[in-house]
mmCIF file of C-alpha atoms (C1' of nucleotides) in Angstrom:
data_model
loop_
_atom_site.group_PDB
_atom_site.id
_atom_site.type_symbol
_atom_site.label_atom_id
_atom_site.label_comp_id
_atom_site.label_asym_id
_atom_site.label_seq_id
_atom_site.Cartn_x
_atom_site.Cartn_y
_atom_site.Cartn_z
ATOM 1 C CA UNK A 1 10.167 -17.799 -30.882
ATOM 2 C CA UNK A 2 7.653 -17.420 -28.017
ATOM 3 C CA UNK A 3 7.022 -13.369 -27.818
ATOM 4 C CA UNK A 4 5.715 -14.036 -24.043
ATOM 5 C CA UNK A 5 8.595 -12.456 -22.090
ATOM 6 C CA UNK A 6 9.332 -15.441 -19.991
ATOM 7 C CA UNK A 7 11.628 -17.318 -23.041
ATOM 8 C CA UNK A 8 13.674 -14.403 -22.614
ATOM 9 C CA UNK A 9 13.742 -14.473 -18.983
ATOM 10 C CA UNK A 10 14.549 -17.944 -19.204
ATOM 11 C CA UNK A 11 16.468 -18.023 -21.901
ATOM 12 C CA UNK A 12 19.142 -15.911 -22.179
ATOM 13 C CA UNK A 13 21.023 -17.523 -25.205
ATOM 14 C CA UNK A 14 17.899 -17.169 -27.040
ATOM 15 C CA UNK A 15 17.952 -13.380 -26.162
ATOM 16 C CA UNK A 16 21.559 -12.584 -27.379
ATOM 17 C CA UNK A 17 21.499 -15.525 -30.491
ATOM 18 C CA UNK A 18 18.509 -12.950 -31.464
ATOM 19 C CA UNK A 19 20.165 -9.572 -30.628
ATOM 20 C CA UNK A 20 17.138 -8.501 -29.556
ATOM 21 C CA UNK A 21 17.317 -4.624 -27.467
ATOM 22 C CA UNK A 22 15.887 -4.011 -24.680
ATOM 23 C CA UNK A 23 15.347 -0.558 -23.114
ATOM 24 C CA UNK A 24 14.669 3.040 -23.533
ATOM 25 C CA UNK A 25 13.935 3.876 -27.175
ATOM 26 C CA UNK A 26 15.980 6.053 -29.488
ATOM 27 C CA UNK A 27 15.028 8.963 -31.447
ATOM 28 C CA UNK A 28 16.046 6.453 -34.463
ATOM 29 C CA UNK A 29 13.727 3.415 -33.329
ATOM 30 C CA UNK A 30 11.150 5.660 -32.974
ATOM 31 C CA UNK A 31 11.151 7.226 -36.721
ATOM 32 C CA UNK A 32 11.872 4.123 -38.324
ATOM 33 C CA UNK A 33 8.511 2.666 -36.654
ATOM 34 C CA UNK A 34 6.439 5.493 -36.551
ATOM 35 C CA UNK A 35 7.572 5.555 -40.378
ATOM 36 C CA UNK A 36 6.486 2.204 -41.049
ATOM 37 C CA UNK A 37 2.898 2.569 -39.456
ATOM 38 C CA UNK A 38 2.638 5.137 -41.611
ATOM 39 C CA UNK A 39 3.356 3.548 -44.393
ATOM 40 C CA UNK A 40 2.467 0.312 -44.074
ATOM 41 C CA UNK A 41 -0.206 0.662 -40.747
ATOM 42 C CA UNK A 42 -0.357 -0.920 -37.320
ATOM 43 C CA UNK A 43 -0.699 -4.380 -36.048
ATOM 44 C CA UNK A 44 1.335 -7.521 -36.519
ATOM 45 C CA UNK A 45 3.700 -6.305 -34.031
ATOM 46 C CA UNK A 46 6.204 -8.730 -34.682
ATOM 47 C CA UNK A 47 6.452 -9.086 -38.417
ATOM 48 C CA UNK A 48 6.402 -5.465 -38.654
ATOM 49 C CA UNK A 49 8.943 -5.265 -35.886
ATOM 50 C CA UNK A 50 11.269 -7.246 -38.411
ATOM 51 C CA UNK A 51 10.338 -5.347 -41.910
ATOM 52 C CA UNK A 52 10.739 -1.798 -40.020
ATOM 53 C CA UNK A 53 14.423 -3.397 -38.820
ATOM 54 C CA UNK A 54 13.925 -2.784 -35.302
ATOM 55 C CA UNK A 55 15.955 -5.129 -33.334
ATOM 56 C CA UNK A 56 12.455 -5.048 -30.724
ATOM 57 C CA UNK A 57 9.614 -7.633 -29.986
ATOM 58 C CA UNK A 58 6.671 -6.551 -31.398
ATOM 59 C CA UNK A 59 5.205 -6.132 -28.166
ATOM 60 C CA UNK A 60 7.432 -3.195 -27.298
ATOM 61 C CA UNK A 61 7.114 -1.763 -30.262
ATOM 62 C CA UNK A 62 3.228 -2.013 -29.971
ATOM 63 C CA UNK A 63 3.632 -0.869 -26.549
ATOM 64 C CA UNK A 64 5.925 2.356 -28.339
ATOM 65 C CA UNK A 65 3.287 2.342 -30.495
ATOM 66 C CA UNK A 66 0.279 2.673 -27.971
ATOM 67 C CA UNK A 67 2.026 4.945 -24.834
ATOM 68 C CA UNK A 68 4.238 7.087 -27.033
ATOM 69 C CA UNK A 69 4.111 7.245 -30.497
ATOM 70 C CA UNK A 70 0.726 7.252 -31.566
ATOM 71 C CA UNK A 71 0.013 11.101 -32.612
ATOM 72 C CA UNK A 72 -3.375 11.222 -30.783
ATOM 73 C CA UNK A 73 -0.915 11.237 -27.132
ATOM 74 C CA UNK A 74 -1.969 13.708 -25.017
ATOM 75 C CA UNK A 75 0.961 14.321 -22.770
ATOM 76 C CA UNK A 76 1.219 16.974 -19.768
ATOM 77 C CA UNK A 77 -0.025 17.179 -16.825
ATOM 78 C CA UNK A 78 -3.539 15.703 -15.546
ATOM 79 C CA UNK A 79 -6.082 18.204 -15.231
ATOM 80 C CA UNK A 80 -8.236 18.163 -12.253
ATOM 81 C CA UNK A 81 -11.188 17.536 -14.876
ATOM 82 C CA UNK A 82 -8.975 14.591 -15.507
ATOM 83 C CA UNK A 83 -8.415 13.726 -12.041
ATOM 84 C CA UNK A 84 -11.848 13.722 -11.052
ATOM 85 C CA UNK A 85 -13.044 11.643 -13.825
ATOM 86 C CA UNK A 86 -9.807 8.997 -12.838
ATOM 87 C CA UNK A 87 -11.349 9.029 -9.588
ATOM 88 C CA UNK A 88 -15.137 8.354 -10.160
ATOM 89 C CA UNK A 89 -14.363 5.856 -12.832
ATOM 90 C CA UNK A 90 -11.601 3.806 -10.390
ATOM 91 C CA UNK A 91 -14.769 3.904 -7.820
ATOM 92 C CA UNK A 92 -16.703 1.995 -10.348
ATOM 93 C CA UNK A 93 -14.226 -0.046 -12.073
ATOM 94 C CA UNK A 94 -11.296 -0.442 -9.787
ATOM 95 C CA UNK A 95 -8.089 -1.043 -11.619
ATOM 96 C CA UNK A 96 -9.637 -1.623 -15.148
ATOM 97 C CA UNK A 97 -6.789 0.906 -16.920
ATOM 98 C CA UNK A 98 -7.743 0.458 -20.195
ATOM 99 C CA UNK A 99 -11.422 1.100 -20.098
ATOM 100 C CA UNK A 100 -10.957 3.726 -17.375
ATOM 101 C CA UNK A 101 -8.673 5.081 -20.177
ATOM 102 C CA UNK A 102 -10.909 5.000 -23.292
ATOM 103 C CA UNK A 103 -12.964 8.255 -21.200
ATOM 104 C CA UNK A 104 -9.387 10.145 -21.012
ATOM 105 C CA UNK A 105 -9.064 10.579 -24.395
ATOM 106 C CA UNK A 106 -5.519 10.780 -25.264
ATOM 107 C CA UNK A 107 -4.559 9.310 -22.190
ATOM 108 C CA UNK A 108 -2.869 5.946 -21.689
ATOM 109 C CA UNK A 109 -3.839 2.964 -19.336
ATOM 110 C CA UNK A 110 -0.287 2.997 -18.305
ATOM 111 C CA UNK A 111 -0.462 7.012 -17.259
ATOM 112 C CA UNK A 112 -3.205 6.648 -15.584
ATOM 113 C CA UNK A 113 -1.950 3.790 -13.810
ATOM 114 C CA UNK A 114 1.272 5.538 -12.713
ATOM 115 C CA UNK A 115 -1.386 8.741 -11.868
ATOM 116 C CA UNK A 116 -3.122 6.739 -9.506
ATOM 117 C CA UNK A 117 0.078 4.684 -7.864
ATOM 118 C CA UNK A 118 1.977 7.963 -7.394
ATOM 119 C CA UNK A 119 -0.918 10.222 -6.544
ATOM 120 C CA UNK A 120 -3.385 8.827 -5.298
ATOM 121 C CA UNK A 121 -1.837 5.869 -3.304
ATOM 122 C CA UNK A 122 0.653 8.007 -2.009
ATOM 123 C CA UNK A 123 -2.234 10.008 -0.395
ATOM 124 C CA UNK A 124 -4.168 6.609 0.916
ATOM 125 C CA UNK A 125 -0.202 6.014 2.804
ATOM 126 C CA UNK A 126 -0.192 8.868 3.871
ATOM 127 C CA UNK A 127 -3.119 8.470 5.719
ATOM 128 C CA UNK A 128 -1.808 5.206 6.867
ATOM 129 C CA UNK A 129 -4.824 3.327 5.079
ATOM 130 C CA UNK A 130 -5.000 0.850 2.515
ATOM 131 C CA UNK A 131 -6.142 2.383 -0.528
ATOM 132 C CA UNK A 132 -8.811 -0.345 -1.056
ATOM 133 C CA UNK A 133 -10.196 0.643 2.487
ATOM 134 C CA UNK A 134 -13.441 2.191 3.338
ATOM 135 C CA UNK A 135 -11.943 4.700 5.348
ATOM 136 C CA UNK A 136 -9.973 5.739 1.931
ATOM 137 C CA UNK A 137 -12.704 5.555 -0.334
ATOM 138 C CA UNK A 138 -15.386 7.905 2.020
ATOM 139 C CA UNK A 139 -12.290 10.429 2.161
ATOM 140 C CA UNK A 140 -12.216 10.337 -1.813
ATOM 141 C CA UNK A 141 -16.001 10.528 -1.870
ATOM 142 C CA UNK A 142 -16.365 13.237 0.482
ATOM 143 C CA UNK A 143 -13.811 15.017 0.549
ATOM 144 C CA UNK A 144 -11.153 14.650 -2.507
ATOM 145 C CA UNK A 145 -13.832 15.024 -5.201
ATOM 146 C CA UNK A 146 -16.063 17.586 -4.042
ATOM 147 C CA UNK A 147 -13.005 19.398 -3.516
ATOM 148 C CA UNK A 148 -11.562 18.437 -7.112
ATOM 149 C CA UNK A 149 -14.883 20.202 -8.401
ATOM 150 C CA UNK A 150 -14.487 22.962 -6.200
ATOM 151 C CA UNK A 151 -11.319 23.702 -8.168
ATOM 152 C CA UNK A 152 -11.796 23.018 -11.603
ATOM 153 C CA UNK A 153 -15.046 25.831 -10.451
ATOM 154 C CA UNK A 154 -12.367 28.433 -8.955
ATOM 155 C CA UNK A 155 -10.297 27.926 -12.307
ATOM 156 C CA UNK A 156 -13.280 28.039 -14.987
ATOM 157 C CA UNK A 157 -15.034 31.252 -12.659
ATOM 158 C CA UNK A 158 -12.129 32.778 -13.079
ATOM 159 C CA UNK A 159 -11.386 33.100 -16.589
ATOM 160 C CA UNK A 160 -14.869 32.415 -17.644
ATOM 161 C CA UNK A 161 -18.884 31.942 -16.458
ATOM 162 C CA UNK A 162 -19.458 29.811 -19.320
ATOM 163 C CA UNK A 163 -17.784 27.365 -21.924
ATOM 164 C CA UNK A 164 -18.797 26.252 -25.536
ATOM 165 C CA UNK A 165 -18.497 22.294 -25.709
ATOM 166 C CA UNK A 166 -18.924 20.558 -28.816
ATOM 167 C CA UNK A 167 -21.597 17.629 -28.176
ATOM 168 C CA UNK A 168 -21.510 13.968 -30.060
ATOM 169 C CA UNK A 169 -23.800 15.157 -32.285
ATOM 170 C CA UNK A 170 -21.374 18.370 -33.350
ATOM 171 C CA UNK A 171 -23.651 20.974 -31.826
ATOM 172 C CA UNK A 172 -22.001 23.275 -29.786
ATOM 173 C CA UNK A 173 -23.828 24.405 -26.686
ATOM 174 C CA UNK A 174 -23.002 26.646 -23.793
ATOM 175 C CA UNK A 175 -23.274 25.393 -19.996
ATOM 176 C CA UNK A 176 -22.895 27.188 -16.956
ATOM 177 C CA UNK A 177 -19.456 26.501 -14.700
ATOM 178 C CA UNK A 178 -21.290 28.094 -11.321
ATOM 179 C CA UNK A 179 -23.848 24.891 -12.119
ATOM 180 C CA UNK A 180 -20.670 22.654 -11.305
ATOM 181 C CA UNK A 181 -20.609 22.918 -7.786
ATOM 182 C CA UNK A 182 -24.410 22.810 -7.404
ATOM 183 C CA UNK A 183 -24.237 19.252 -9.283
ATOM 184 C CA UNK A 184 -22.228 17.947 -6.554
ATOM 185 C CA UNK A 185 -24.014 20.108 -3.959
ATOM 186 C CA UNK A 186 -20.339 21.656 -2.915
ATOM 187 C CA UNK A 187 -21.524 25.420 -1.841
ATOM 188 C CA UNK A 188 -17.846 26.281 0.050
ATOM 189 C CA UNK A 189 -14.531 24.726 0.578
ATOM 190 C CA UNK A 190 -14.480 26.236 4.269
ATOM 191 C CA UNK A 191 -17.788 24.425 5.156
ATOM 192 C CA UNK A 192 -16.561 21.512 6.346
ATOM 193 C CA UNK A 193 -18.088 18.119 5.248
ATOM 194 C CA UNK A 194 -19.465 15.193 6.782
ATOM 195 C CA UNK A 195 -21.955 12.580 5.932
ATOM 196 C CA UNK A 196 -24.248 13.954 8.296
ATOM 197 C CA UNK A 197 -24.540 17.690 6.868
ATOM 198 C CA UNK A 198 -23.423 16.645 3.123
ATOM 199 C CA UNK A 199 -25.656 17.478 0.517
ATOM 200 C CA UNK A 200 -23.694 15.918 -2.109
ATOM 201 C CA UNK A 201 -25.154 14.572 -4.968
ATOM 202 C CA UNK A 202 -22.212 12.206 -5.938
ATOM 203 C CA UNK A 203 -24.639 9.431 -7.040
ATOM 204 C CA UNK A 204 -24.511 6.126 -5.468
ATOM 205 C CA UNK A 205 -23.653 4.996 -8.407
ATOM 206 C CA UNK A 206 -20.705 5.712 -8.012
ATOM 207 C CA UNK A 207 -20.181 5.155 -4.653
ATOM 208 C CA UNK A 208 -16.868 4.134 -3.989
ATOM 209 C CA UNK A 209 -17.862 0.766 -2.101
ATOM 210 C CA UNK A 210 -19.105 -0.843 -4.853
ATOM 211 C CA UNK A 211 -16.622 -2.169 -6.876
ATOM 212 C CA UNK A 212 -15.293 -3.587 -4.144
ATOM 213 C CA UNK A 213 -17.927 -5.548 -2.649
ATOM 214 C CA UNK A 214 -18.214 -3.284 0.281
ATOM 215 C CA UNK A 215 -21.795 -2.973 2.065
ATOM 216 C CA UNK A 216 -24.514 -0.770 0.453
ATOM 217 C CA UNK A 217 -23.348 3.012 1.271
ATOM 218 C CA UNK A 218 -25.552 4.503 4.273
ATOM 219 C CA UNK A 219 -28.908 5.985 3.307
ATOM 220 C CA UNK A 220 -27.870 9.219 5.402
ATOM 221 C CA UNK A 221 -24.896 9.878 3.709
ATOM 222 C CA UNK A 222 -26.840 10.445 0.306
ATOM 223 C CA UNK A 223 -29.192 13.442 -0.304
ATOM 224 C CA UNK A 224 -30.625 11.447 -3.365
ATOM 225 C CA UNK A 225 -32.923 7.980 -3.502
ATOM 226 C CA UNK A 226 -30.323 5.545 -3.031
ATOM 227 C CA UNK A 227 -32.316 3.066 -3.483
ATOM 228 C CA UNK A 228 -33.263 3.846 -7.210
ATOM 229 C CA UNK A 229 -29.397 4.047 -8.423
ATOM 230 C CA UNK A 230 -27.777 1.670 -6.620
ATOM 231 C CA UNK A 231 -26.939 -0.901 -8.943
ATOM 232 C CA UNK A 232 -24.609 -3.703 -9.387
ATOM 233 C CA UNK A 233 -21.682 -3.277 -11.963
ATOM 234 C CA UNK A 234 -21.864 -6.155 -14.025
ATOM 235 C CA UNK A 235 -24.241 -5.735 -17.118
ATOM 236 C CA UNK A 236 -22.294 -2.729 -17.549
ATOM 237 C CA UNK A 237 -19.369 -4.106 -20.828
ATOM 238 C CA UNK A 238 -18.655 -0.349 -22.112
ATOM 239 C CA UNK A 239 -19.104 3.398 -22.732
ATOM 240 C CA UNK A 240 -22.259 3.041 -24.252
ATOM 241 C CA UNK A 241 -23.855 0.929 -21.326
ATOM 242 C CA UNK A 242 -22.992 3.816 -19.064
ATOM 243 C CA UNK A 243 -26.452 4.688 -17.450
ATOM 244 C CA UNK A 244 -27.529 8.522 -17.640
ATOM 245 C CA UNK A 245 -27.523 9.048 -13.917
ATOM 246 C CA UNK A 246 -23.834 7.640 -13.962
ATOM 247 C CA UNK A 247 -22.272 10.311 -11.644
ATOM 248 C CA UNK A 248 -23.923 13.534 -12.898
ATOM 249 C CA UNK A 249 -22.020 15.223 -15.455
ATOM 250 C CA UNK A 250 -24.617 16.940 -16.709
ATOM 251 C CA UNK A 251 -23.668 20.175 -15.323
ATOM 252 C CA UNK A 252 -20.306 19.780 -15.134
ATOM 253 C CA UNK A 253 -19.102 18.448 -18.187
ATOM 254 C CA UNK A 254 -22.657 19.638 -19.930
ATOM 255 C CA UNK A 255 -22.974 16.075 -21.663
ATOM 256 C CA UNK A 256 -22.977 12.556 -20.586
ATOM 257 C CA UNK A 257 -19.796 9.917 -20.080
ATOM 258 C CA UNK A 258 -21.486 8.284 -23.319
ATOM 259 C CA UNK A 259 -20.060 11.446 -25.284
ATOM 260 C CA UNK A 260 -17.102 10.060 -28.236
ATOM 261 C CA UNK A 261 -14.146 11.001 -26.882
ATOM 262 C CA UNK A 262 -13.532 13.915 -29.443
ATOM 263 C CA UNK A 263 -15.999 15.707 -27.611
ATOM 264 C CA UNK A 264 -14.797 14.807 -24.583
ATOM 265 C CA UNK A 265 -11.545 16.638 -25.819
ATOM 266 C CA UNK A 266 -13.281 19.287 -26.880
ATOM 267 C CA UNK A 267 -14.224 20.079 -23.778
ATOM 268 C CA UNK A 268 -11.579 19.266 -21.771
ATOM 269 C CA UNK A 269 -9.789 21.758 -24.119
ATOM 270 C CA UNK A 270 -12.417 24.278 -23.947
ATOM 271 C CA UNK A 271 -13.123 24.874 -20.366
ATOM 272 C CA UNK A 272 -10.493 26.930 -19.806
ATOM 273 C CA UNK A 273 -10.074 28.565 -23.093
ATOM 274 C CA UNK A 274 -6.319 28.616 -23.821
ATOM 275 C CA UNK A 275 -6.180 24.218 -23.769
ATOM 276 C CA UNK A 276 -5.466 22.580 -20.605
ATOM 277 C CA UNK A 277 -2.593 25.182 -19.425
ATOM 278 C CA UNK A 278 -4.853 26.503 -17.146
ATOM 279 C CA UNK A 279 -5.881 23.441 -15.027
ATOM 280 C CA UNK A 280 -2.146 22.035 -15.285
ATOM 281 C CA UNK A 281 -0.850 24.998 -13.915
ATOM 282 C CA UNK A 282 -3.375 25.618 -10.948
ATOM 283 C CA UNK A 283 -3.242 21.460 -10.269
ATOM 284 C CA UNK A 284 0.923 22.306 -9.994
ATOM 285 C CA UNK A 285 0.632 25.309 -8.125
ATOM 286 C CA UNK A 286 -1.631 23.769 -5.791
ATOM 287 C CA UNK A 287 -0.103 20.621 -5.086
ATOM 288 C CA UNK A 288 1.564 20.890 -2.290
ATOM 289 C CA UNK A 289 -1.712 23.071 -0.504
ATOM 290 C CA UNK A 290 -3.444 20.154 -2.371
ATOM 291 C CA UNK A 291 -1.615 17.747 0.086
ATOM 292 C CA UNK A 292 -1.845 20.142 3.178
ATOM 293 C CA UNK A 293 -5.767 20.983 2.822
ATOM 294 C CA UNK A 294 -6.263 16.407 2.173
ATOM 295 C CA UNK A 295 -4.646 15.964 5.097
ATOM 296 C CA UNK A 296 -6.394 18.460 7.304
ATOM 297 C CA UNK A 297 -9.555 17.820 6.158
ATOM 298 C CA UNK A 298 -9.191 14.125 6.863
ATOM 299 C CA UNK A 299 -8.080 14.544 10.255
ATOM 300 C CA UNK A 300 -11.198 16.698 10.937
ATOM 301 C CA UNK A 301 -13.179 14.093 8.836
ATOM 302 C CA UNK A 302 -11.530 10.886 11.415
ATOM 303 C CA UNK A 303 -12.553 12.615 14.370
ATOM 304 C CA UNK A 304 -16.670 12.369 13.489
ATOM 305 C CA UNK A 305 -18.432 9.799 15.836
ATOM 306 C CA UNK A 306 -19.546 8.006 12.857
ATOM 307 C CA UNK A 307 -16.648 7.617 10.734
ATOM 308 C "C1'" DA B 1 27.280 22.106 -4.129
ATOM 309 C "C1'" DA B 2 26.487 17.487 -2.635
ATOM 310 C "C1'" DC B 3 23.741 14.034 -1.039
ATOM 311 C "C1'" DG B 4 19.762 11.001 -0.179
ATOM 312 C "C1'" DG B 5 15.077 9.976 -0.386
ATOM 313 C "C1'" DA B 6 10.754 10.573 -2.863
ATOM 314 C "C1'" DA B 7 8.302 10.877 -6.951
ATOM 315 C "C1'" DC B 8 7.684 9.995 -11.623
ATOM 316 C "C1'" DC B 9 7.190 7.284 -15.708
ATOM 317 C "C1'" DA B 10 8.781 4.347 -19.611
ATOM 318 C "C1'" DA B 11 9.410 -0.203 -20.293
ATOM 319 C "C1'" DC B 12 9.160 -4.913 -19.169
ATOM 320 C "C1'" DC B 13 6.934 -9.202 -17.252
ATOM 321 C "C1'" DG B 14 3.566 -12.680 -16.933
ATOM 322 C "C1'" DC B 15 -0.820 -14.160 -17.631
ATOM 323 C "C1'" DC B 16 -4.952 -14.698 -20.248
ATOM 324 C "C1'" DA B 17 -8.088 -14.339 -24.314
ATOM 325 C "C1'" DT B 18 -8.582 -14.499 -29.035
ATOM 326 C "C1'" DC B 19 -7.179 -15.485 -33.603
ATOM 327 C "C1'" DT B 20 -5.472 -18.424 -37.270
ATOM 328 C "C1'" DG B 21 -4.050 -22.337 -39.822
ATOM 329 C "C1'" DG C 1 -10.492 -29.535 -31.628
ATOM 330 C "C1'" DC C 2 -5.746 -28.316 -31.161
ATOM 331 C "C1'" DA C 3 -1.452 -25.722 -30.947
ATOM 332 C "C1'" DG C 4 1.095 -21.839 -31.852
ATOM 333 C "C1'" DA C 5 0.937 -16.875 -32.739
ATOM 334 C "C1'" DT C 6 -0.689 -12.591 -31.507
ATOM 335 C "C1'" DG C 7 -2.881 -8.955 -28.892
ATOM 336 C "C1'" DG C 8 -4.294 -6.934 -24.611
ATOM 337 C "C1'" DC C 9 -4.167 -6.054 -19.856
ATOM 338 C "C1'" DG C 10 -2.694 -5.286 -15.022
ATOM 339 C "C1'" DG C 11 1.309 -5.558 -12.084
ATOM 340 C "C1'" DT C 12 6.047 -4.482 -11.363
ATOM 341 C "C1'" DT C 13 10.639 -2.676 -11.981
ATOM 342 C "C1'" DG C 14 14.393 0.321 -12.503
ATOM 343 C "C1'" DG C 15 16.363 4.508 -14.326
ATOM 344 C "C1'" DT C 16 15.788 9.423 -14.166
ATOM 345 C "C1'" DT C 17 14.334 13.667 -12.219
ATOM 346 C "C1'" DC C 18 12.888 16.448 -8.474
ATOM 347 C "C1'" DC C 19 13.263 18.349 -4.029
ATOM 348 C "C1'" DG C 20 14.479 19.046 0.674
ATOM 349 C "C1'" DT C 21 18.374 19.201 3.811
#
DNA sequence: AACGGAACCAACCGCCATCTG
DNA sequence: GCAGATGGCGGTTGGTTCCGT
């Protein structure tokens, strides 16, 4: 039996001769394979799709398995930590899910694919861009993620002025949330931002031409050397070849992206003291303003000379 | 309350890479 | 070396929920 999809698509004896279901997952389907995996472990989808008696391919039930099941899940809400780390890394990476996913630690490839195809596209139509466009990617830059850190500031200031975070090594350590802004150079949402008079120190790294093949970013637009970070993608194969100046975190996560992802968790449930509750709330409370202030701000931001 | 459009997200599809016999 | 099986990934779809009118 070929466990591509296409035999079924194309065959559609084949489908019914094997009574094979399709579909949303019930509560039933989902013990009797989360049972098994306990029992017996993960892997050989479709062998274990027969012995657990699940009338499913084995890649849905891996893909059960993997987006659903799996106890490690995080579900909820992104947090704007989240958001601004989905950002950065689709700068770098473009639409590499999975390995933008193995920094989001409990997060799927397919959530944070539907994250940025709801959210983040919906914002690049809105401005009547394509999302893959310069004029889209300098609005991220410049204005979305400075302003992403601006919030995840106003929400850590104001429960707390600093944060334990548990390192890779298991050594917890303190850093400073009013350092945040300062790392991206973001003094006030009000001051209004443009290449010329930015002082942001979103590395060129990370600029969000790169992955893209785009010309080297503009000297002007970058307080730092640009010359000294600018670097091509390609050597880079995973989280441990992630460079140290990769888009500094330092400050505002108080450890580098090469961090396990535990610690990553740690944090992200740390900085605001009661889990992510916090962020999720402020991200839905400010969602629509979210949408008003983007919008604004990129008008203003269409209207400079050089843009 | 009813309706329609937008947004969300779980699940599927199709392709490719790797593994295994 | 080859073919089939399996796993993984990115793209897409369609059902459900949300929200404005």
């Amino acid at each position: 039996m070929d466990e591509k999809g296409r035999s079924f698509k194309n065959n559609n004896n084949m489908e019914d001769e094997m009574d094979l279901k399709r579909g949303p997952w019930t509560a039933e389907e989902d013990f009797k394979l989360a049972n098994h995996i306990a029992t017996h472990g993960e892997g050989r989808w479709n062998s274990l799709s027969r012995c657990a008696g699940l009338q499913r391919t084995g890649k849905s039930c891996r893909l059960r398995w993997l987006n659903y099941l799996r106890p490690d899940v995080r579900r909820g809400n992104i947090t704007l930590e989240e958001q601004l780390l989905i950002l950065e890394l689709h700068s770098r990476w473009g639409n590499r899910w999975s390995k933008i996913a193995q920094y989001l630690p409990g997060r799927t490839d397919n959530e944070i694919k539907n994250y940025w195809r709801t959210r983040v596209q919906k914002h690049a139509k809105q401005l009547k861009c394509d999302v893959n466009s310069q004029q889209f990617k300098d609005t991220m830059k410049y204005i979305w993620m400075p302003r992403l850190v601006e919030r995840i500031q106003s929400a850590s200031v104001s429960t707390t002025t600093s944060s334990c975070i548990t390192t890779s090594n298991n050594q917890s350590m303190t850093y400073d949330h009013n350092s945040m802004g300062q790392q991206l150079g973001v003094v006030n949402s009000n001051d209004y931002i443009t290449p010329e008079n930015s002082s942001l120190t979103v590395s060129p790294v990370s600029d969000l031409t790169e992955y893209h093949s785009a010309p080297k970013p503009n000297p002007e637009y970058y307080s730092g050397q640009v010359g000294d970070s600018y670097y091509p993608d390609q050597n880079l194969v995973g989280p441990e070849m992630l460079p140290d100046n990769y888009f500094d975190y330092s400050g505002l996560l108080g450890e580098d992206l090469t961090a396990t992802h535990e610690s990553n968790l740690d944090w992200f449930e740390n900085i605001d003291g009661v889990g992510s509750s916090s962020s999720d709330s402020l991200w839905n409370i400010g969602e629509k303003d979210e949408d008003f202030w983007f919008l604004q701000q990129q008008e203003q931001f269409n209207n400079y000379d050089n843009f």
